[in-house]
Amino acid sequence: MSFDFYVKADSWLHRLDPRVKLVLALVLMVAAMIVRDFWLNLFLLVGMILMLASAKIPKNRFVWVLKLTVPVTIMIIILWPFFYHSGYVFFHIGPLPITFGGLMDGVAMAFRIISLCFACCSLLFATDQSKIVRACVKMGMPYKYGLTLAIALRYLPVFFGIITMVTEAQNARGLDIPKKNIMKKIKSYMPILTAMLIAGLRNSDNMSNALETRAFGASVENRTYYSDITMKTRDYIAMAIILIGMAAFIYFFVVLGVEVPLQFY
Amino acid sequence: MSIDTTKDPVLQAIGLEHTYDNGFQALKGIDLTIYRGDYIGLIGQNGSGKTTMIKHFNGLLRPTKGKILINGVDEATMTIGKISKQVGFVFQNPDHQIFCPSVSEELAFGPKNCGMSPGEIKDSVEDALESFKITEYANHPPAILGFGLRRKVSLAAVFSCRPTVFIMDEPTVGLDHRSARELLDIVGELNSNGCTIILITHDMRVICENTKRGIVLRSGKLILDGTTREVMSNIEMLEQTQIRPPQVIELSKELSPPDVREFPLTTDEFIKKFIKAKKAM
Ligand SMILES: Nc1ncnc2c1ncn2[C@@H]1O[C@H](COP(=O)(O)OP(=O)(O)O)[C@@H](O)[C@H]1O
Ligand SMILES: [Mg+2]
């Protein structure tokens, strides 16, 4: 897997202004956090997957996200019923009752985590990274930080490439990473991490020189950009829909505190 | 003259194929035997599979088909730690392996992993420092040395494992002429002391002036294998892989009768053959 999140494609989501997508991602994340109910969380998750699928995001990306979240979700599903109890009692482990409600709540929690990931992905998969940065700067982030963010994103794939090469270089000197013993494993990563750090520092030094030779930091009043972003009518409409949806959502589930009738525990 | 096949084979690739995870077949069946004491120049365009092939020789990659024998033993049975005792591999970028506070500790890392005793480690570190002429920097932090010295440290740090085969990926890139010359002299010396050398480089002059045997890869296939002179004199074949031999060879070809198949590799040889011969006439 290469570490570039962006999937180049032409879809309704790709065409939206990055600012709209940023807001969309935030709204989806907030929604996933507010809701705490098996069915609603499932609904949100399926909704997001359908949304991304309609935006021509290929299957392997979904698999990738799911794989990434599997360890956490399994842990939650196993541990949650120990701490939360309601409804039908399956059995007791020591003094702790393991309940149907607890299990369902755990699963809902797991859905929540996966939803959070997919919410981020709706932004990352469908937006060129440089456009995300442009959006942040347009919304008031100082250019300096914007550039820092851009460089960080730009260097993620490079960074992972270097990890591979450094690991291979140290392996070639006989470094075997032991599989079993955790302490030994951590220790055996030291040569890799240190070499990474040194290579990284050297890189950043070169980078800052390269930036300065291209007039970074020159106090230009209104700098221009090679690829600028502009909000079009469809972006305003999308933004309106997102905000209205968000407002309705908050009104129902926070202000009114509507209980979902579908609950079966 | 052709390759001396009477010596022990140290590395053998038998029907070696490699297909990467993404389905790309980088090696398409390679049969190759490398003998003790060989000094090989490995040539091929970018993407021809040089690095992929070399990574099989030290176990970083495993064949998807075929096999590799190291000193007659199937590599599949060995861990990378064990392989690195016999096959040393220096990567292109020295900064990808330097991590110790001093040069001598850097050189000791490999031997330690290989399980040498403290006495052996000390000996082989001193030996490597001396071979690469960096004894005076033994206590310097390697990370802040100049590029040429870091390159030497990275070579010495692999050599200190006392490998029988020593593989270098583009060791002269980024070095000025003098440092490159110095490094190649050191490598040449290692070779005359019995170490088998494989050198990857795009510099045909380096190949002509240093190596004894040439191997050319093109899109995952071995298309030429012979003495450096045989390979470098095969101008037509080299041209197909976008490789241009040094100008002395092209010039010699123009000056020679059409049936001559082997040409001088260096300027010195050229002078001996064409200019001195003429004067003597
Ligand atoms: N990890 C990889 N995954 C997929 N393809 C690869 C990988 N590494 C190399 N390749 C491909 O294999 C071919 C041979 O690469 P390589 O052995 O690095 O060539 P060389 O070292 O001769 O430049 C290239 O076409 C390259 O794109
Ligand atoms: Mg290569």
Coordinates of C-alpha atoms and ligand atoms in Angstrom, one line a residue:
Chain A
M1 CA 0.0 0.0 0.0
S2 CA 1.4 3.4 -0.9
F3 CA 0.8 6.0 1.7
D4 CA -0.9 8.5 -0.5
F5 CA -4.5 8.8 0.7
Y6 CA -5.8 10.6 -2.3
V7 CA -7.6 8.6 -4.9
K8 CA -7.5 10.3 -8.2
A9 CA -11.0 10.2 -9.7
D10 CA -13.8 12.4 -11.0
S11 CA -16.8 12.3 -8.8
W12 CA -19.3 14.6 -7.1
L13 CA -17.2 14.4 -3.9
H14 CA -13.9 15.0 -5.7
R15 CA -15.4 18.1 -7.4
L16 CA -16.6 19.8 -4.2
D17 CA -14.6 22.6 -2.8
P18 CA -12.1 21.3 -0.2
R19 CA -13.6 23.7 2.4
V20 CA -17.0 22.1 2.0
K21 CA -15.4 18.6 2.3
L22 CA -13.5 19.8 5.4
V23 CA -16.8 20.9 7.0
L24 CA -18.5 17.7 5.8
A25 CA -15.8 15.6 7.5
L26 CA -16.1 17.6 10.7
V27 CA -19.9 17.3 10.7
L28 CA -19.7 13.6 10.1
M29 CA -17.2 13.2 12.9
V30 CA -19.4 15.2 15.3
A31 CA -22.4 13.2 14.4
A32 CA -20.6 9.9 14.9
M33 CA -19.5 11.1 18.4
I34 CA -22.9 12.4 19.5
V35 CA -24.8 9.3 18.5
R36 CA -24.6 6.3 20.8
D37 CA -27.0 3.8 19.6
F38 CA -26.5 0.5 17.8
W39 CA -28.9 1.2 15.0
L40 CA -28.1 4.9 14.4
N41 CA -24.4 4.2 14.5
L42 CA -24.9 1.4 12.0
F43 CA -27.0 3.8 9.9
L44 CA -24.3 6.4 9.9
L45 CA -21.5 3.9 9.1
V46 CA -23.4 2.4 6.2
G47 CA -24.3 5.9 5.0
M48 CA -20.7 6.9 4.9
I49 CA -19.6 3.8 3.1
L50 CA -22.4 4.3 0.5
M51 CA -21.3 7.9 0.1
L52 CA -17.7 7.1 -0.4
A53 CA -18.6 4.2 -2.8
S54 CA -20.7 6.6 -4.8
A55 CA -17.6 8.9 -5.0
K56 CA -15.7 6.2 -6.9
I57 CA -13.4 5.2 -3.9
P58 CA -12.2 1.7 -4.7
K59 CA -12.9 -1.3 -2.5
N60 CA -9.3 -1.8 -1.4
R61 CA -9.4 1.5 0.5
F62 CA -12.4 0.4 2.5
V63 CA -10.6 -2.9 3.3
W64 CA -7.6 -0.9 4.3
V65 CA -9.5 1.3 6.8
L66 CA -11.3 -1.7 8.2
K67 CA -8.0 -3.6 8.6
L68 CA -6.6 -0.6 10.4
T69 CA -9.5 -0.4 12.9
V70 CA -9.9 -4.1 13.5
P71 CA -7.6 -4.4 16.5
V72 CA -9.2 -1.5 18.3
T73 CA -12.8 -2.5 17.5
I74 CA -12.2 -6.1 18.7
M75 CA -10.8 -4.8 21.9
I76 CA -13.7 -2.5 22.5
I77 CA -16.3 -5.2 21.7
I78 CA -14.6 -7.6 24.2
L79 CA -14.0 -5.1 27.0
W80 CA -17.1 -2.9 26.8
P81 CA -19.6 -5.4 28.2
F82 CA -17.5 -5.6 31.4
F83 CA -18.1 -2.0 32.2
Y84 CA -21.5 -1.3 30.9
H85 CA -24.6 -3.3 31.9
S86 CA -28.2 -3.2 30.8
G87 CA -30.9 -5.5 29.9
Y88 CA -30.8 -9.3 29.5
V89 CA -27.9 -11.0 31.5
F90 CA -26.1 -13.7 29.5
F91 CA -23.8 -14.8 32.4
H92 CA -21.6 -13.6 35.1
I93 CA -17.8 -13.4 35.1
G94 CA -17.0 -13.1 38.8
P95 CA -19.2 -10.4 40.1
L96 CA -19.6 -8.8 36.7
P97 CA -22.8 -9.5 34.7
I98 CA -22.3 -9.7 30.9
T99 CA -25.4 -8.2 29.4
F100 CA -27.0 -8.0 25.9
G101 CA -27.2 -4.2 26.3
G102 CA -23.5 -4.0 27.2
L103 CA -22.6 -6.1 24.1
M104 CA -24.8 -4.0 21.8
D105 CA -23.4 -0.8 23.2
G106 CA -19.9 -2.1 22.6
V107 CA -20.7 -2.9 19.0
A108 CA -22.1 0.6 18.7
M109 CA -18.9 2.0 20.1
A110 CA -16.9 0.0 17.5
F111 CA -19.2 1.4 14.7
R112 CA -18.4 4.8 16.1
I113 CA -14.7 4.4 15.8
I114 CA -14.9 3.1 12.3
S115 CA -17.3 5.9 11.4
L116 CA -14.8 8.4 12.7
C117 CA -12.1 6.9 10.4
F118 CA -14.4 7.0 7.4
A119 CA -15.4 10.6 8.1
C120 CA -11.7 11.6 7.9
C121 CA -11.4 9.5 4.8
S122 CA -14.3 11.3 3.1
L123 CA -11.9 14.2 3.1
L124 CA -8.6 12.5 2.6
F125 CA -9.5 10.0 -0.1
A126 CA -11.3 12.5 -2.3
T127 CA -9.1 15.6 -1.9
D128 CA -5.6 16.3 -3.2
Q129 CA -3.5 17.0 -0.2
S130 CA -2.3 20.3 -1.5
K131 CA -6.0 21.4 -1.8
I132 CA -6.6 20.5 1.8
V133 CA -3.8 22.8 2.8
R134 CA -5.1 25.5 0.5
A135 CA -8.5 25.2 2.2
C136 CA -7.0 25.6 5.6
V137 CA -5.0 28.7 4.6
K138 CA -8.1 30.2 2.9
M139 CA -10.0 29.7 6.2
G140 CA -7.4 31.7 8.1
M141 CA -4.6 29.4 8.9
P142 CA -1.3 31.3 8.6
Y143 CA 0.6 30.4 5.4
K144 CA 3.6 29.2 7.4
Y145 CA 1.6 26.5 9.2
G146 CA -0.2 25.7 6.0
L147 CA 3.2 25.0 4.4
T148 CA 4.3 23.0 7.4
L149 CA 1.2 20.8 7.1
A150 CA 1.7 20.5 3.3
I151 CA 5.3 19.4 3.8
A152 CA 4.3 16.9 6.5
L153 CA 1.7 15.4 4.3
R154 CA 4.0 15.4 1.3
Y155 CA 6.6 13.6 3.3
L156 CA 4.5 10.8 4.7
P157 CA 5.0 8.5 1.8
V158 CA 8.7 9.4 1.6
F159 CA 9.0 8.7 5.3
F160 CA 7.5 5.3 5.0
G161 CA 9.8 4.6 2.1
I162 CA 12.8 5.6 4.2
I163 CA 11.7 3.3 7.0
T164 CA 11.7 0.4 4.6
M165 CA 15.2 1.3 3.3
V166 CA 16.7 1.9 6.7
T167 CA 15.2 -1.4 7.9
E168 CA 16.7 -3.2 5.0
A169 CA 20.1 -1.5 5.4
Q170 CA 20.2 -2.6 9.1
N171 CA 18.9 -6.1 8.2
A172 CA 21.7 -6.4 5.8
R173 CA 24.1 -5.9 8.7
G174 CA 22.5 -8.9 10.5
L175 CA 19.8 -7.2 12.5
D176 CA 17.1 -9.7 13.0
I177 CA 14.0 -8.3 14.6
P178 CA 12.8 -10.9 17.1
K179 CA 9.1 -11.7 16.9
K180 CA 8.4 -12.9 20.4
N181 CA 10.1 -10.8 23.1
I182 CA 8.6 -7.3 23.2
M183 CA 11.4 -5.7 25.1
K184 CA 14.0 -7.1 22.7
K185 CA 11.9 -6.1 19.8
I186 CA 11.7 -2.5 21.0
K187 CA 15.5 -2.5 21.5
S188 CA 16.2 -3.9 18.1
Y189 CA 14.3 -1.0 16.6
M190 CA 16.7 1.5 18.0
P191 CA 19.2 1.3 15.1
I192 CA 16.4 1.9 12.7
L193 CA 14.8 4.8 14.7
T194 CA 18.1 6.5 15.3
A195 CA 19.2 6.2 11.6
M196 CA 15.7 7.6 10.6
L197 CA 16.1 10.5 13.0
I198 CA 19.6 11.4 11.7
A199 CA 18.4 11.1 8.1
G200 CA 15.3 13.1 8.9
L201 CA 17.3 15.9 10.5
R202 CA 19.7 16.0 7.5
N203 CA 16.6 16.1 5.2
S204 CA 15.0 19.0 7.1
D205 CA 18.2 21.0 7.0
N206 CA 18.3 20.6 3.2
M207 CA 14.7 21.4 2.9
S208 CA 14.9 24.6 4.8
N209 CA 17.8 25.7 2.6
A210 CA 15.8 24.8 -0.5
L211 CA 12.8 26.9 0.8
E212 CA 14.9 29.9 1.6
T213 CA 16.6 29.9 -1.8
R214 CA 13.1 30.1 -3.2
A215 CA 12.3 33.2 -1.2
F216 CA 10.3 31.6 1.6
G217 CA 9.8 34.2 4.3
A218 CA 10.1 37.1 2.0
S219 CA 7.5 39.6 3.3
V220 CA 5.2 39.7 0.3
E221 CA 1.9 41.4 1.1
N222 CA -0.5 39.4 -0.9
R223 CA 1.1 36.3 -2.2
T224 CA -0.7 34.5 -5.1
Y225 CA -1.1 30.8 -5.6
Y226 CA -0.6 28.6 -8.6
S227 CA -3.7 26.6 -8.0
D228 CA -6.4 28.5 -6.2
I229 CA -9.7 27.3 -5.0
T230 CA -13.1 29.0 -5.4
M231 CA -16.6 28.2 -4.1
K232 CA -19.1 27.6 -6.9
T233 CA -22.9 27.5 -6.7
R234 CA -22.9 23.8 -6.1
D235 CA -20.5 24.2 -3.3
Y236 CA -22.8 26.7 -1.5
I237 CA -25.7 24.4 -2.0
A238 CA -23.8 21.4 -0.6
M239 CA -22.6 23.5 2.3
A240 CA -26.2 24.6 3.0
I241 CA -27.4 21.0 2.9
I242 CA -24.6 19.9 5.3
L243 CA -25.3 22.7 7.7
I244 CA -29.1 22.2 7.7
G245 CA -28.6 18.4 8.2
M246 CA -26.2 19.1 11.1
A247 CA -28.7 21.5 12.7
A248 CA -31.6 19.1 12.4
F249 CA -29.4 16.3 13.8
I250 CA -28.4 18.3 16.8
Y251 CA -32.0 19.5 17.3
F252 CA -33.4 16.0 17.4
F253 CA -30.7 14.2 19.3
V254 CA -29.3 16.8 21.6
V255 CA -32.0 19.5 22.2
L256 CA -35.0 17.2 22.1
G257 CA -33.1 14.2 23.2
V258 CA -35.1 11.9 21.0
E259 CA -34.8 8.2 22.0
V260 CA -34.7 5.9 19.1
P261 CA -37.7 3.7 19.2
L262 CA -35.9 0.9 17.4
Q263 CA -34.0 0.0 20.6
F264 CA -34.7 -3.6 21.5
Y265 CA -32.8 -3.8 24.8
Chain B
M1 CA 39.9 -15.2 -22.5
S2 CA 36.6 -16.0 -20.8
I3 CA 35.4 -16.4 -17.2
D4 CA 37.3 -18.8 -15.0
T5 CA 34.8 -21.4 -14.0
T6 CA 37.2 -23.6 -12.2
K7 CA 36.9 -21.7 -8.9
D8 CA 34.3 -22.4 -6.2
P9 CA 30.9 -21.0 -6.9
V10 CA 29.9 -18.7 -4.0
L11 CA 26.6 -17.5 -5.2
Q12 CA 24.2 -19.3 -7.6
A13 CA 20.9 -18.2 -8.9
I14 CA 18.9 -21.0 -10.5
G15 CA 15.8 -20.0 -12.5
L16 CA 15.4 -17.0 -10.3
E17 CA 12.1 -15.2 -10.7
H18 CA 10.6 -12.5 -8.7
T19 CA 7.1 -11.0 -8.9
Y20 CA 6.3 -8.1 -6.6
D21 CA 3.1 -8.0 -4.6
N22 CA 1.5 -5.7 -7.1
G23 CA 2.0 -8.3 -9.8
F24 CA 5.0 -6.8 -11.5
Q25 CA 7.5 -9.4 -12.6
A26 CA 10.9 -7.8 -12.0
L27 CA 13.0 -10.9 -12.6
K28 CA 12.1 -13.3 -15.4
G29 CA 14.3 -16.4 -14.8
I30 CA 17.9 -15.7 -14.1
D31 CA 20.7 -18.3 -14.1
L32 CA 23.9 -17.1 -12.8
T33 CA 26.9 -18.4 -11.0
I34 CA 29.3 -16.2 -9.2
Y35 CA 32.8 -17.6 -8.4
R36 CA 35.1 -16.9 -5.5
G37 CA 37.3 -13.9 -6.3
D38 CA 35.1 -12.5 -9.1
Y39 CA 35.0 -8.8 -9.4
I40 CA 31.6 -8.1 -11.2
G41 CA 30.2 -5.0 -12.7
L42 CA 26.4 -5.2 -12.7
I43 CA 24.9 -3.0 -15.5
G44 CA 21.5 -2.2 -16.6
Q45 CA 19.1 0.7 -17.0
N46 CA 17.1 2.0 -14.2
G47 CA 14.3 -0.5 -13.5
S48 CA 16.1 -3.4 -15.2
G49 CA 16.0 -5.4 -11.9
K50 CA 19.6 -4.9 -10.6
T51 CA 18.5 -4.1 -7.1
T52 CA 15.8 -6.7 -7.1
M53 CA 18.4 -9.4 -8.1
I54 CA 20.9 -8.2 -5.5
K55 CA 18.4 -8.2 -2.7
H56 CA 17.9 -11.9 -3.3
F57 CA 21.6 -12.5 -2.8
N58 CA 21.4 -11.3 0.8
G59 CA 17.9 -12.6 1.7
L60 CA 16.0 -9.2 1.8
L61 CA 13.8 -10.6 -0.9
R62 CA 13.0 -14.3 -1.4
P63 CA 12.5 -15.8 -4.9
T64 CA 8.9 -16.3 -6.0
K65 CA 10.3 -19.1 -8.2
G66 CA 13.7 -20.7 -8.5
K67 CA 16.4 -20.6 -5.8
I68 CA 19.6 -19.1 -4.5
L69 CA 22.5 -21.1 -3.3
I70 CA 25.1 -19.4 -1.0
N71 CA 28.3 -21.5 -0.9
G72 CA 26.2 -24.4 -2.1
V73 CA 23.5 -24.1 0.6
D74 CA 20.0 -23.2 -0.3
E75 CA 19.3 -19.7 1.0
A76 CA 15.7 -20.6 1.9
T77 CA 17.0 -22.4 5.0
M78 CA 18.9 -19.4 6.3
T79 CA 17.9 -16.3 8.3
I80 CA 18.9 -12.9 7.1
G81 CA 21.3 -12.6 10.1
K82 CA 23.1 -15.8 9.0
I83 CA 23.2 -14.7 5.3
S84 CA 24.7 -11.3 6.2
K85 CA 27.7 -13.1 7.6
Q86 CA 28.5 -14.3 4.2
V87 CA 27.0 -11.7 1.8
G88 CA 27.5 -8.1 2.7
F89 CA 25.4 -5.5 1.0
V90 CA 26.0 -1.8 1.1
F91 CA 23.0 0.4 0.2
Q92 CA 23.1 3.5 -1.9
N93 CA 22.5 6.0 0.8
P94 CA 25.0 5.9 3.7
D95 CA 22.6 7.8 5.9
H96 CA 20.2 5.0 5.9
Q97 CA 22.4 2.9 8.2
I98 CA 24.4 5.3 10.3
F99 CA 23.2 5.5 13.9
C100 CA 26.0 5.0 16.4
P101 CA 27.8 7.7 18.4
S102 CA 31.2 6.7 17.1
V103 CA 32.6 5.2 13.9
S104 CA 34.1 2.2 15.7
E105 CA 30.8 1.4 17.3
E106 CA 29.1 1.7 13.9
L107 CA 31.6 -0.9 12.6
A108 CA 31.0 -3.2 15.6
F109 CA 27.2 -3.4 15.1
G110 CA 27.3 -5.9 12.2
P111 CA 29.9 -8.2 13.9
K112 CA 27.9 -8.2 17.1
N113 CA 24.8 -9.2 15.2
C114 CA 26.7 -12.0 13.5
G115 CA 27.6 -13.4 16.9
M116 CA 31.4 -12.8 16.9
S117 CA 33.2 -12.9 20.2
P118 CA 34.5 -9.6 21.7
G119 CA 38.0 -10.4 20.6
E120 CA 36.9 -11.1 17.0
I121 CA 34.8 -8.0 17.0
K122 CA 37.8 -5.8 18.0
D123 CA 40.0 -7.4 15.4
S124 CA 37.5 -7.1 12.6
V125 CA 36.7 -3.5 13.5
E126 CA 40.4 -2.6 13.5
D127 CA 40.8 -4.4 10.2
A128 CA 37.9 -2.6 8.6
L129 CA 39.1 0.8 9.9
E130 CA 42.5 0.1 8.4
S131 CA 41.2 -1.3 5.1
F132 CA 39.1 1.7 4.5
K133 CA 41.7 4.1 5.8
I134 CA 39.5 5.7 8.5
T135 CA 41.4 4.7 11.6
E136 CA 41.9 8.3 12.5
Y137 CA 38.1 8.8 12.6
A138 CA 37.5 5.8 14.9
N139 CA 36.1 8.0 17.7
H140 CA 34.3 10.5 15.6
P141 CA 30.5 10.5 15.4
P142 CA 29.9 9.2 11.9
A143 CA 26.7 11.3 11.4
I144 CA 28.6 14.5 11.1
L145 CA 31.5 13.4 8.9
G146 CA 31.6 14.6 5.3
F147 CA 29.8 12.6 2.6
G148 CA 32.8 10.8 1.3
L149 CA 33.8 9.6 4.7
R150 CA 30.2 8.6 5.6
R151 CA 30.2 6.5 2.4
K152 CA 33.4 4.8 3.5
V153 CA 32.0 4.2 7.0
S154 CA 28.9 2.6 5.5
L155 CA 31.1 0.3 3.4
A156 CA 33.4 -0.5 6.3
A157 CA 30.4 -1.2 8.5
V158 CA 29.3 -4.0 6.2
F159 CA 32.8 -5.2 5.5
S160 CA 33.5 -5.6 9.2
C161 CA 31.2 -8.7 9.2
R162 CA 33.9 -10.3 7.1
P163 CA 31.6 -11.3 4.3
T164 CA 32.9 -13.5 1.4
V165 CA 30.8 -11.6 -1.1
F166 CA 30.7 -7.8 -0.9
I167 CA 27.9 -6.1 -2.9
M168 CA 27.8 -2.3 -3.4
D169 CA 25.0 -0.4 -4.9
E170 CA 26.4 2.7 -6.7
P171 CA 29.2 3.3 -4.3
T172 CA 30.8 6.2 -6.2
V173 CA 27.7 8.3 -6.7
G174 CA 28.2 11.8 -5.3
L175 CA 31.9 11.4 -4.8
D176 CA 34.4 13.6 -6.5
H177 CA 36.9 11.9 -8.8
R178 CA 39.6 11.6 -6.2
S179 CA 37.4 10.1 -3.5
A180 CA 35.9 7.7 -6.0
R181 CA 39.3 6.6 -7.2
E182 CA 40.5 6.1 -3.6
L183 CA 37.4 4.1 -2.8
L184 CA 37.8 1.9 -5.9
D185 CA 41.4 1.3 -5.1
I186 CA 40.4 0.1 -1.6
V187 CA 37.7 -2.2 -3.2
G188 CA 40.3 -3.5 -5.7
E189 CA 42.6 -4.4 -2.8
L190 CA 39.8 -6.3 -1.0
N191 CA 39.3 -8.2 -4.2
S192 CA 43.0 -9.1 -4.6
N193 CA 42.8 -10.3 -1.0
G194 CA 40.2 -12.9 -2.1
C195 CA 36.9 -11.1 -1.5
T196 CA 34.2 -11.5 -4.2
I197 CA 32.9 -8.1 -5.3
I198 CA 29.7 -7.1 -7.0
L199 CA 29.5 -3.5 -8.1
I200 CA 26.4 -1.8 -9.4
T201 CA 27.2 1.4 -11.3
H202 CA 26.1 3.4 -14.2
D203 CA 29.6 4.6 -14.8
M204 CA 31.0 2.5 -17.6
R205 CA 34.5 3.9 -17.1
V206 CA 34.4 2.6 -13.5
I207 CA 33.3 -0.8 -14.9
C208 CA 36.1 -0.9 -17.5
E209 CA 38.9 0.3 -15.2
N210 CA 38.0 -1.9 -12.3
T211 CA 35.9 -5.0 -12.8
K212 CA 36.9 -8.4 -14.3
R213 CA 33.5 -9.6 -15.3
G214 CA 30.4 -7.9 -16.6
I215 CA 26.8 -8.8 -16.3
V216 CA 24.0 -6.9 -18.1
L217 CA 20.4 -7.0 -17.2
R218 CA 17.5 -5.9 -19.3
S219 CA 13.9 -5.9 -18.1
G220 CA 14.5 -8.7 -15.7
K221 CA 16.6 -10.9 -18.0
L222 CA 20.3 -11.5 -18.1
I223 CA 21.3 -10.6 -21.6
L224 CA 25.1 -10.5 -21.4
D225 CA 27.6 -12.2 -19.1
G226 CA 31.3 -12.5 -19.8
T227 CA 34.6 -10.9 -19.0
T228 CA 34.4 -7.1 -18.8
R229 CA 36.2 -6.9 -22.1
E230 CA 33.8 -9.2 -23.9
V231 CA 30.8 -7.4 -22.5
M232 CA 32.1 -3.9 -23.2
S233 CA 33.2 -4.8 -26.7
N234 CA 29.7 -5.9 -27.6
I235 CA 28.7 -2.4 -28.6
E236 CA 25.6 -3.5 -30.6
M237 CA 24.0 -5.4 -27.7
L238 CA 24.8 -2.7 -25.2
E239 CA 23.2 -0.1 -27.5
Q240 CA 19.9 -2.0 -27.3
T241 CA 19.9 -1.4 -23.5
Q242 CA 20.8 2.3 -24.0
I243 CA 24.3 1.8 -22.6
R244 CA 27.2 3.4 -24.3
P245 CA 30.6 2.1 -23.6
P246 CA 33.5 4.5 -22.9
Q247 CA 34.7 6.5 -25.9
V248 CA 38.0 4.6 -26.1
I249 CA 36.1 1.5 -27.0
E250 CA 34.1 3.2 -29.7
L251 CA 37.2 4.8 -31.1
S252 CA 39.1 1.5 -31.0
K253 CA 36.3 -0.1 -32.9
E254 CA 36.5 2.5 -35.6
L255 CA 40.3 2.1 -35.8
S256 CA 40.2 -1.8 -35.9
P257 CA 39.5 -4.1 -38.7
P258 CA 35.9 -5.4 -38.7
D259 CA 36.8 -8.9 -37.5
V260 CA 38.3 -7.7 -34.2
R261 CA 35.9 -8.4 -31.4
E262 CA 37.8 -7.2 -28.3
F263 CA 38.9 -3.7 -27.7
P264 CA 41.1 -1.9 -25.2
L265 CA 39.1 -0.9 -22.1
T266 CA 41.2 2.0 -20.8
T267 CA 43.1 4.9 -22.2
D268 CA 46.3 3.2 -21.1
E269 CA 45.5 0.1 -23.0
F270 CA 44.5 2.2 -26.0
I271 CA 47.8 4.0 -26.0
K272 CA 49.7 0.8 -25.8
K273 CA 47.8 -0.8 -28.6
F274 CA 47.4 2.0 -31.1
I275 CA 49.9 4.7 -30.4
K276 CA 53.0 2.9 -29.1
A277 CA 52.4 0.1 -31.7
K278 CA 52.5 2.7 -34.4
K279 CA 55.6 4.4 -33.1
A280 CA 57.3 1.1 -33.0
M281 CA 56.6 0.5 -36.6
Ligands
LIG1 N1 8.6 -2.9 -4.0 C1 8.3 -2.9 -5.4 N2 7.0 -3.2 -5.8 C2 6.7 -3.2 -7.1 N3 7.6 -3.0 -8.1 C3 8.8 -2.8 -7.7 C4 9.3 -2.7 -6.4 N4 10.6 -2.4 -6.3 C5 11.0 -2.3 -7.6 N5 9.9 -2.5 -8.5 C6 10.0 -2.5 -9.9 O1 10.8 -3.6 -10.4 C7 11.6 -3.1 -11.4 C8 13.1 -3.3 -11.1 O2 13.5 -2.5 -10.1 P1 14.9 -2.4 -9.5 O3 15.3 -3.8 -9.2 O4 14.9 -1.4 -8.4 O5 15.7 -1.9 -10.8 P2 17.2 -1.2 -10.8 O6 17.8 -1.4 -9.5 O7 17.9 -2.0 -11.9 O8 17.0 0.2 -11.2 C9 11.3 -1.7 -11.7 O9 10.4 -1.6 -12.8 C10 10.5 -1.2 -10.5 O10 9.5 -0.3 -10.8
MG2 MG 18.6 0.1 -8.1

